[in-house]
Amino acid sequence: MHLTHPDASIYVAGHRGLLGRALVKKLRTHGYRNLLLRTREELDLRCQHSVNSFFESERPEFVILAAARVGGILANDRYPADFLGDNLLIQNHVLDAARKNGVKRLLFLGSTCIYPREAEQPMQETALLSGPLEVTNRWYAVAKITGVVQCQALRRQHGSDFVTVMATNLYGPGDNFDLTSSHVLPALMRKLHEAHTSGQKRISVWGSGSPRREFLYSEDMADACVFVLETPEEHLLHVAPDSMLNVGYGNDLSIRELCDLLQNVMGTDCALDFDRSKPDGTPRKLVDVSRLMKLGWKAPTSLQDGIQKTYAWYKSECP
Ligand code: GFB
């Protein structure tokens, strides 16, 4: 059942993360005033007992599962057991409790790394499980694939209205700017800013610069999530019979081109040193967004504008 009422109770799991904070802002803008929010300290989603107690006492009507252990290419490689294990625990507990407590619709956040490394571009939802995964993030990918397939299984066996959205690489205000665990866009933004302000004027860019990535502004992703929650089930399943929807910007660029765009928007002029001892990861992962476009949603924020907004936030929060 889709979201219609401003008093519907909506549990946003992971509301302090990059997407979670954008979701809370977007839901409030849309007039939803009954949001259930718990920090990690208040509710450890890796603990099944705590998750069950929370669902039994609060009985959320709608759930957005945006809580996950996430990170960039190096963090995925360094902490494979956490990326696989923590994500499996979180999603198993939440999906099970949501099903048992009659949640009306749940939105599960997948990722475009669930698709095979050599999937045809742009990648369609039907590419799921059609070939081998990229090695640098297969731990995380296996966990997310399990979540997507579990949502499909719960729908099939129990009729649960659980929908999955596959987010491309997100960026925006509140992102992780830590240089060892972050994704590429915030890492390069910070490196350029610090090199520019310190007068050092050179930055290290991991890999060859040739991999291509698609970037989506976090507030656009939040907008897509609310749009999907508000879409009637029959429309949604007509377009997405497997209840999977890719969410992307619609085009991609190489890491070298991303550096040029960042420099342009940020007004920096640094030399780039490509560090080929670091992995490139998947060569390309552009998603096919035609399902969501058919339903009537398209990302409104250009990469240039999104970078501008993110940089303004970065300068105000981390000067
Ligand atoms: O964003 P990123 O860490 O992860 O890296 P993925 C994207 C590309 O940017 C890789 C290069 O080719 C990196 O080598 N890169 C260049 C850098 N300089 C840097 C830098 O300073 N920091 C970082 N982090 N990268 C992630 C997955 O894959 O995508 C996650 O690891 C998830 O599990 C996420 O799926 C959406 O795009 O390769």
Tab-separated table of C-alpha atoms and ligand atoms in Angstrom:
chain	number	residue	atom	x	y	z
A	1	MET	CA	0.000	0.000	0.000
A	2	HIS	CA	1.450	3.366	-0.961
A	3	LEU	CA	2.011	6.436	1.174
A	4	THR	CA	-0.766	9.022	1.101
A	5	HIS	CA	-1.444	10.364	4.589
A	6	PRO	CA	0.679	13.068	6.314
A	7	ASP	CA	0.192	11.310	9.674
A	8	ALA	CA	1.403	7.918	8.445
A	9	SER	CA	4.247	6.712	10.660
A	10	ILE	CA	7.441	6.328	8.674
A	11	TYR	CA	10.572	4.742	10.093
A	12	VAL	CA	13.690	6.089	8.386
A	13	ALA	CA	16.453	3.646	9.305
A	14	GLY	CA	19.825	5.352	8.967
A	15	HIS	CA	18.573	8.932	9.251
A	16	ARG	CA	22.000	10.321	10.071
A	17	GLY	CA	23.674	9.032	6.916
A	18	LEU	CA	24.117	10.893	3.629
A	19	LEU	CA	20.824	9.681	2.208
A	20	GLY	CA	19.006	9.466	5.554
A	21	ARG	CA	19.411	13.138	6.357
A	22	ALA	CA	18.197	14.063	2.861
A	23	LEU	CA	15.212	11.729	3.324
A	24	VAL	CA	14.149	13.358	6.581
A	25	LYS	CA	14.360	16.800	4.962
A	26	LYS	CA	12.387	15.675	1.888
A	27	LEU	CA	9.684	13.834	3.854
A	28	ARG	CA	9.151	16.891	6.066
A	29	THR	CA	8.956	19.136	2.984
A	30	HIS	CA	6.263	16.811	1.607
A	31	GLY	CA	4.292	17.320	4.836
A	32	TYR	CA	4.938	13.972	6.547
A	33	ARG	CA	5.065	14.750	10.239
A	34	ASN	CA	5.188	11.354	11.928
A	35	LEU	CA	8.762	10.235	11.353
A	36	LEU	CA	10.307	7.559	13.559
A	37	LEU	CA	14.035	8.115	13.956
A	38	ARG	CA	16.562	6.231	16.081
A	39	THR	CA	20.308	6.740	16.276
A	40	ARG	CA	22.684	3.786	16.226
A	41	GLU	CA	23.184	4.248	19.965
A	42	GLU	CA	19.423	4.095	20.579
A	43	LEU	CA	18.774	1.114	18.304
A	44	ASP	CA	21.488	-1.254	17.088
A	45	LEU	CA	19.982	-2.843	13.991
A	46	ARG	CA	22.500	-5.678	14.227
A	47	CYS	CA	20.676	-6.857	17.363
A	48	GLN	CA	17.573	-8.839	16.440
A	49	HIS	CA	15.988	-8.526	19.878
A	50	SER	CA	16.233	-4.705	19.819
A	51	VAL	CA	14.821	-4.522	16.291
A	52	ASN	CA	11.875	-6.774	17.173
A	53	SER	CA	11.088	-4.766	20.328
A	54	PHE	CA	11.206	-1.513	18.363
A	55	PHE	CA	8.821	-2.766	15.659
A	56	GLU	CA	6.446	-4.315	18.197
A	57	SER	CA	6.183	-1.141	20.262
A	58	GLU	CA	6.269	1.505	17.500
A	59	ARG	CA	4.443	-0.383	14.694
A	60	PRO	CA	5.705	1.781	11.814
A	61	GLU	CA	3.401	1.787	8.797
A	62	PHE	CA	6.163	2.558	6.289
A	63	VAL	CA	9.894	1.836	6.398
A	64	ILE	CA	12.822	3.194	4.411
A	65	LEU	CA	15.840	0.989	5.033
A	66	ALA	CA	18.713	3.383	4.379
A	67	ALA	CA	20.881	2.092	7.238
A	68	ALA	CA	23.919	0.196	6.007
A	69	ARG	CA	27.653	-0.076	6.395
A	70	VAL	CA	28.913	1.843	3.374
A	71	GLY	CA	32.203	3.207	2.118
A	72	GLY	CA	34.491	3.722	-0.844
A	73	ILE	CA	36.626	1.280	-2.754
A	74	LEU	CA	39.365	1.019	-0.097
A	75	ALA	CA	37.019	0.625	2.886
A	76	ASN	CA	35.215	-2.179	1.030
A	77	ASP	CA	38.537	-3.922	0.514
A	78	ARG	CA	39.757	-3.441	4.109
A	79	TYR	CA	36.635	-4.498	5.977
A	80	PRO	CA	35.026	-7.261	3.873
A	81	ALA	CA	33.588	-9.102	6.887
A	82	ASP	CA	31.894	-5.937	8.178
A	83	PHE	CA	30.538	-4.954	4.769
A	84	LEU	CA	29.054	-8.409	4.289
A	85	GLY	CA	28.167	-9.344	7.870
A	86	ASP	CA	26.810	-6.073	9.257
A	87	ASN	CA	24.670	-5.449	6.201
A	88	LEU	CA	23.231	-8.973	6.286
A	89	LEU	CA	22.357	-8.608	9.970
A	90	ILE	CA	20.787	-5.160	9.562
A	91	GLN	CA	18.638	-6.065	6.597
A	92	ASN	CA	17.610	-9.527	7.812
A	93	HIS	CA	16.409	-8.132	11.125
A	94	VAL	CA	14.560	-5.161	9.636
A	95	LEU	CA	12.954	-7.100	6.762
A	96	ASP	CA	11.815	-9.879	9.088
A	97	ALA	CA	10.397	-7.501	11.728
A	98	ALA	CA	8.714	-5.369	9.056
A	99	ARG	CA	7.029	-8.421	7.573
A	100	LYS	CA	5.893	-9.777	10.945
A	101	ASN	CA	4.520	-6.410	12.066
A	102	GLY	CA	2.516	-5.723	8.921
A	103	VAL	CA	4.480	-2.780	7.468
A	104	LYS	CA	2.429	-1.437	4.552
A	105	ARG	CA	5.395	-0.702	2.276
A	106	LEU	CA	9.119	-0.989	2.780
A	107	LEU	CA	11.766	0.580	0.587
A	108	PHE	CA	15.062	-1.290	0.533
A	109	LEU	CA	18.135	0.642	-0.563
A	110	GLY	CA	20.169	-1.430	-2.986
A	111	SER	CA	23.208	-0.284	-4.951
A	112	THR	CA	24.303	-0.405	-8.568
A	113	CYS	CA	27.272	-2.593	-7.566
A	114	ILE	CA	24.818	-5.513	-7.364
A	115	TYR	CA	25.067	-5.807	-11.157
A	116	PRO	CA	27.789	-7.908	-12.832
A	117	ARG	CA	31.095	-6.173	-13.582
A	118	GLU	CA	30.694	-6.759	-17.313
A	119	ALA	CA	26.960	-5.983	-17.474
A	120	GLU	CA	25.822	-4.303	-20.659
A	121	GLN	CA	25.625	-0.486	-20.244
A	122	PRO	CA	23.397	1.154	-19.279
A	123	MET	CA	22.592	-1.604	-16.791
A	124	GLN	CA	19.000	-2.760	-16.609
A	125	GLU	CA	17.375	-4.245	-13.515
A	126	THR	CA	17.168	-7.571	-15.367
A	127	ALA	CA	21.008	-7.809	-15.295
A	128	LEU	CA	20.778	-8.977	-11.663
A	129	LEU	CA	22.580	-12.328	-11.158
A	130	SER	CA	23.534	-12.601	-14.834
A	131	GLY	CA	27.330	-12.708	-14.363
A	132	PRO	CA	30.377	-12.380	-12.048
A	133	LEU	CA	30.704	-9.374	-9.717
A	134	GLU	CA	33.459	-6.752	-9.474
A	135	VAL	CA	35.967	-8.009	-6.895
A	136	THR	CA	36.612	-4.738	-5.014
A	137	ASN	CA	33.088	-4.573	-3.619
A	138	ARG	CA	31.675	-8.061	-3.951
A	139	TRP	CA	31.188	-8.422	-0.174
A	140	TYR	CA	28.916	-5.416	-0.056
A	141	ALA	CA	27.293	-6.430	-3.354
A	142	VAL	CA	26.473	-9.943	-2.116
A	143	ALA	CA	24.794	-8.479	0.993
A	144	LYS	CA	22.747	-6.044	-1.098
A	145	ILE	CA	21.801	-8.743	-3.633
A	146	THR	CA	20.578	-10.874	-0.728
A	147	GLY	CA	18.427	-7.966	0.480
A	148	VAL	CA	16.913	-7.403	-2.961
A	149	VAL	CA	16.158	-11.098	-3.403
A	150	GLN	CA	14.787	-11.358	0.155
A	151	CYS	CA	12.341	-8.527	-0.604
A	152	GLN	CA	11.213	-10.415	-3.711
A	153	ALA	CA	10.845	-13.631	-1.700
A	154	LEU	CA	8.766	-11.930	1.014
A	155	ARG	CA	6.510	-10.422	-1.638
A	156	ARG	CA	6.075	-13.808	-3.301
A	157	GLN	CA	5.497	-15.855	-0.161
A	158	HIS	CA	3.755	-13.351	2.107
A	159	GLY	CA	2.500	-10.620	-0.234
A	160	SER	CA	4.693	-8.010	1.525
A	161	ASP	CA	4.824	-4.761	-0.455
A	162	PHE	CA	8.612	-4.451	-0.307
A	163	VAL	CA	10.250	-2.464	-3.106
A	164	THR	CA	13.950	-2.118	-3.901
A	165	VAL	CA	15.703	0.947	-5.291
A	166	MET	CA	19.221	0.682	-6.689
A	167	ALA	CA	21.108	3.902	-6.009
A	168	THR	CA	24.028	4.906	-8.167
A	169	ASN	CA	27.033	6.658	-6.473
A	170	LEU	CA	25.547	9.331	-4.193
A	171	TYR	CA	27.116	12.582	-3.005
A	172	GLY	CA	25.890	15.687	-1.214
A	173	PRO	CA	25.845	17.662	2.051
A	174	GLY	CA	26.729	15.535	5.084
A	175	ASP	CA	28.806	13.058	3.063
A	176	ASN	CA	31.808	11.253	4.572
A	177	PHE	CA	34.947	13.266	3.759
A	178	ASP	CA	37.407	10.931	5.483
A	179	LEU	CA	40.150	10.193	2.964
A	180	THR	CA	40.494	6.487	3.683
A	181	SER	CA	36.840	5.467	3.939
A	182	SER	CA	34.997	7.916	1.654
A	183	HIS	CA	33.795	7.644	-1.906
A	184	VAL	CA	35.607	9.378	-4.729
A	185	LEU	CA	33.682	12.655	-5.040
A	186	PRO	CA	33.988	13.858	-1.419
A	187	ALA	CA	37.602	12.591	-1.288
A	188	LEU	CA	38.629	14.591	-4.354
A	189	MET	CA	36.702	17.645	-3.168
A	190	ARG	CA	38.591	17.624	0.115
A	191	LYS	CA	41.965	16.961	-1.516
A	192	LEU	CA	41.494	19.821	-3.990
A	193	HIS	CA	40.285	22.194	-1.289
A	194	GLU	CA	43.181	21.428	1.045
A	195	ALA	CA	45.811	21.539	-1.726
A	196	HIS	CA	44.439	24.843	-2.963
A	197	THR	CA	44.206	26.508	0.438
A	198	SER	CA	47.638	25.284	1.534
A	199	GLY	CA	49.251	26.383	-1.751
A	200	GLN	CA	50.529	22.846	-2.359
A	201	LYS	CA	48.690	22.590	-5.716
A	202	ARG	CA	49.041	18.813	-6.383
A	203	ILE	CA	46.677	16.025	-5.455
A	204	SER	CA	46.844	12.260	-5.600
A	205	VAL	CA	44.040	10.612	-7.593
A	206	TRP	CA	43.682	6.871	-7.080
A	207	GLY	CA	43.851	4.531	-10.069
A	208	SER	CA	44.174	5.466	-13.730
A	209	GLY	CA	41.442	8.110	-13.927
A	210	SER	CA	39.696	6.179	-16.695
A	211	PRO	CA	36.881	4.359	-14.789
A	212	ARG	CA	33.524	5.928	-15.420
A	213	ARG	CA	30.989	6.660	-12.700
A	214	GLU	CA	27.514	8.116	-12.509
A	215	PHE	CA	26.797	10.515	-9.617
A	216	LEU	CA	23.436	11.382	-8.127
A	217	TYR	CA	22.782	14.229	-5.692
A	218	SER	CA	21.589	12.802	-2.339
A	219	GLU	CA	18.530	15.077	-2.229
A	220	ASP	CA	17.469	13.828	-5.666
A	221	MET	CA	17.805	10.256	-4.403
A	222	ALA	CA	15.625	11.176	-1.422
A	223	ASP	CA	13.104	12.712	-3.792
A	224	ALA	CA	13.044	9.489	-5.834
A	225	CYS	CA	12.474	7.435	-2.661
A	226	VAL	CA	9.475	9.533	-1.615
A	227	PHE	CA	8.152	9.379	-5.180
A	228	VAL	CA	8.374	5.573	-5.130
A	229	LEU	CA	6.716	5.358	-1.699
A	230	GLU	CA	3.836	7.455	-3.025
A	231	THR	CA	3.377	5.401	-6.203
A	232	PRO	CA	0.423	2.973	-6.157
A	233	GLU	CA	1.476	-0.674	-6.140
A	234	GLU	CA	-0.250	-1.638	-9.381
A	235	HIS	CA	1.517	1.150	-11.349
A	236	LEU	CA	4.814	0.217	-9.812
A	237	LEU	CA	4.529	-3.510	-10.511
A	238	HIS	CA	3.310	-2.851	-14.030
A	239	VAL	CA	6.599	-1.110	-14.820
A	240	ALA	CA	8.767	-3.167	-12.425
A	241	PRO	CA	7.370	-6.707	-12.122
A	242	ASP	CA	10.427	-7.715	-10.053
A	243	SER	CA	9.841	-4.648	-7.794
A	244	MET	CA	13.323	-3.285	-8.643
A	245	LEU	CA	13.942	0.297	-9.726
A	246	ASN	CA	17.284	1.821	-10.705
A	247	VAL	CA	17.843	5.417	-9.626
A	248	GLY	CA	20.524	7.385	-11.441
A	249	TYR	CA	21.285	10.686	-13.085
A	250	GLY	CA	21.264	9.291	-16.607
A	251	ASN	CA	24.864	9.832	-17.683
A	252	ASP	CA	28.364	9.268	-16.406
A	253	LEU	CA	31.890	10.645	-16.709
A	254	SER	CA	35.457	9.418	-16.147
A	255	ILE	CA	37.271	10.094	-12.859
A	256	ARG	CA	39.631	12.404	-14.793
A	257	GLU	CA	36.639	14.345	-16.138
A	258	LEU	CA	35.211	14.490	-12.618
A	259	CYS	CA	38.491	16.095	-11.432
A	260	ASP	CA	38.195	18.713	-14.190
A	261	LEU	CA	34.586	19.486	-13.302
A	262	LEU	CA	35.376	19.728	-9.575
A	263	GLN	CA	38.277	22.105	-10.303
A	264	ASN	CA	36.036	24.180	-12.516
A	265	VAL	CA	33.275	24.541	-9.940
A	266	MET	CA	35.626	24.947	-6.964
A	267	GLY	CA	37.935	27.387	-8.752
A	268	THR	CA	41.079	25.344	-8.109
A	269	ASP	CA	43.974	24.616	-10.461
A	270	CYS	CA	45.860	21.618	-9.083
A	271	ALA	CA	48.042	19.077	-10.888
A	272	LEU	CA	46.801	15.478	-10.772
A	273	ASP	CA	49.108	12.601	-9.789
A	274	PHE	CA	47.473	9.298	-10.687
A	275	ASP	CA	48.352	6.630	-8.125
A	276	ARG	CA	48.130	3.376	-10.056
A	277	SER	CA	48.920	1.308	-6.977
A	278	LYS	CA	45.279	1.931	-5.966
A	279	PRO	CA	42.467	-0.058	-7.646
A	280	ASP	CA	40.277	1.236	-10.466
A	281	GLY	CA	37.380	-1.007	-9.534
A	282	THR	CA	34.626	-1.571	-12.020
A	283	PRO	CA	35.313	0.082	-15.406
A	284	ARG	CA	31.824	1.518	-15.780
A	285	LYS	CA	28.437	1.352	-14.021
A	286	LEU	CA	25.848	3.523	-15.650
A	287	VAL	CA	22.284	2.511	-14.847
A	288	ASP	CA	19.299	2.369	-17.131
A	289	VAL	CA	16.713	4.657	-15.560
A	290	SER	CA	13.909	4.052	-18.032
A	291	ARG	CA	11.625	2.302	-15.519
A	292	LEU	CA	11.609	5.261	-13.163
A	293	MET	CA	11.213	7.684	-16.068
A	294	LYS	CA	8.205	5.693	-17.230
A	295	LEU	CA	6.687	6.167	-13.774
A	296	GLY	CA	7.366	9.909	-14.104
A	297	TRP	CA	10.586	10.684	-12.199
A	298	LYS	CA	13.830	12.184	-13.479
A	299	ALA	CA	16.787	13.572	-11.487
A	300	PRO	CA	16.505	17.385	-11.405
A	301	THR	CA	19.989	18.423	-10.171
A	302	SER	CA	22.895	18.642	-12.625
A	303	LEU	CA	26.261	17.355	-11.429
A	304	GLN	CA	27.644	20.885	-11.637
A	305	ASP	CA	24.886	22.312	-9.402
A	306	GLY	CA	25.116	19.398	-6.981
A	307	ILE	CA	28.877	19.878	-6.633
A	308	GLN	CA	28.344	23.588	-6.034
A	309	LYS	CA	25.848	22.923	-3.230
A	310	THR	CA	28.014	20.208	-1.692
A	311	TYR	CA	31.090	22.458	-1.774
A	312	ALA	CA	29.157	25.291	-0.114
A	313	TRP	CA	28.160	22.868	2.657
A	314	TYR	CA	31.718	21.525	2.970
A	315	LYS	CA	33.195	25.017	3.335
A	316	SER	CA	30.665	25.961	5.993
A	317	GLU	CA	31.065	22.726	7.996
A	318	CYS	CA	34.724	21.818	7.485
A	319	PRO	CA	36.526	25.086	6.684
B	1	GFB	O1	33.842	6.017	-5.101
B	1	GFB	P1	34.782	4.888	-5.020
B	1	GFB	O2	35.571	4.759	-3.763
B	1	GFB	O3	34.049	3.505	-5.183
B	1	GFB	O4	35.831	5.005	-6.230
B	1	GFB	P2	33.388	2.681	-6.412
B	1	GFB	C1	35.458	5.277	-7.552
B	1	GFB	C2	36.696	5.417	-8.429
B	1	GFB	O5	37.389	6.625	-8.056
B	1	GFB	C3	37.718	4.292	-8.305
B	1	GFB	C4	38.769	6.351	-7.900
B	1	GFB	O6	38.256	4.041	-9.588
B	1	GFB	C5	38.795	4.914	-7.404
B	1	GFB	O7	40.092	4.337	-7.572
B	1	GFB	N1	39.386	7.337	-6.997
B	1	GFB	C6	40.315	8.273	-7.358
B	1	GFB	C7	39.169	7.471	-5.666
B	1	GFB	N2	40.722	8.983	-6.285
B	1	GFB	C8	40.016	8.510	-5.220
B	1	GFB	C9	40.002	8.854	-3.835
B	1	GFB	O8	40.738	9.723	-3.360
B	1	GFB	N3	39.117	8.177	-3.044
B	1	GFB	C10	38.292	7.194	-3.535
B	1	GFB	N4	37.445	6.590	-2.694
B	1	GFB	N5	38.315	6.833	-4.840
B	1	GFB	C11	31.829	1.910	-4.541
B	1	GFB	C12	31.733	0.611	-3.779
B	1	GFB	O9	32.596	1.599	-5.629
B	1	GFB	O10	30.594	2.362	-5.021
B	1	GFB	C13	30.631	0.634	-2.821
B	1	GFB	O11	32.985	0.354	-3.183
B	1	GFB	C14	29.354	1.140	-3.443
B	1	GFB	O12	30.459	-0.643	-2.299
B	1	GFB	C15	29.575	2.461	-4.093
B	1	GFB	O13	28.816	0.222	-4.353
B	1	GFB	C16	28.336	3.028	-4.720
B	1	GFB	O14	32.488	3.528	-7.227
B	1	GFB	O15	34.439	1.950	-7.189
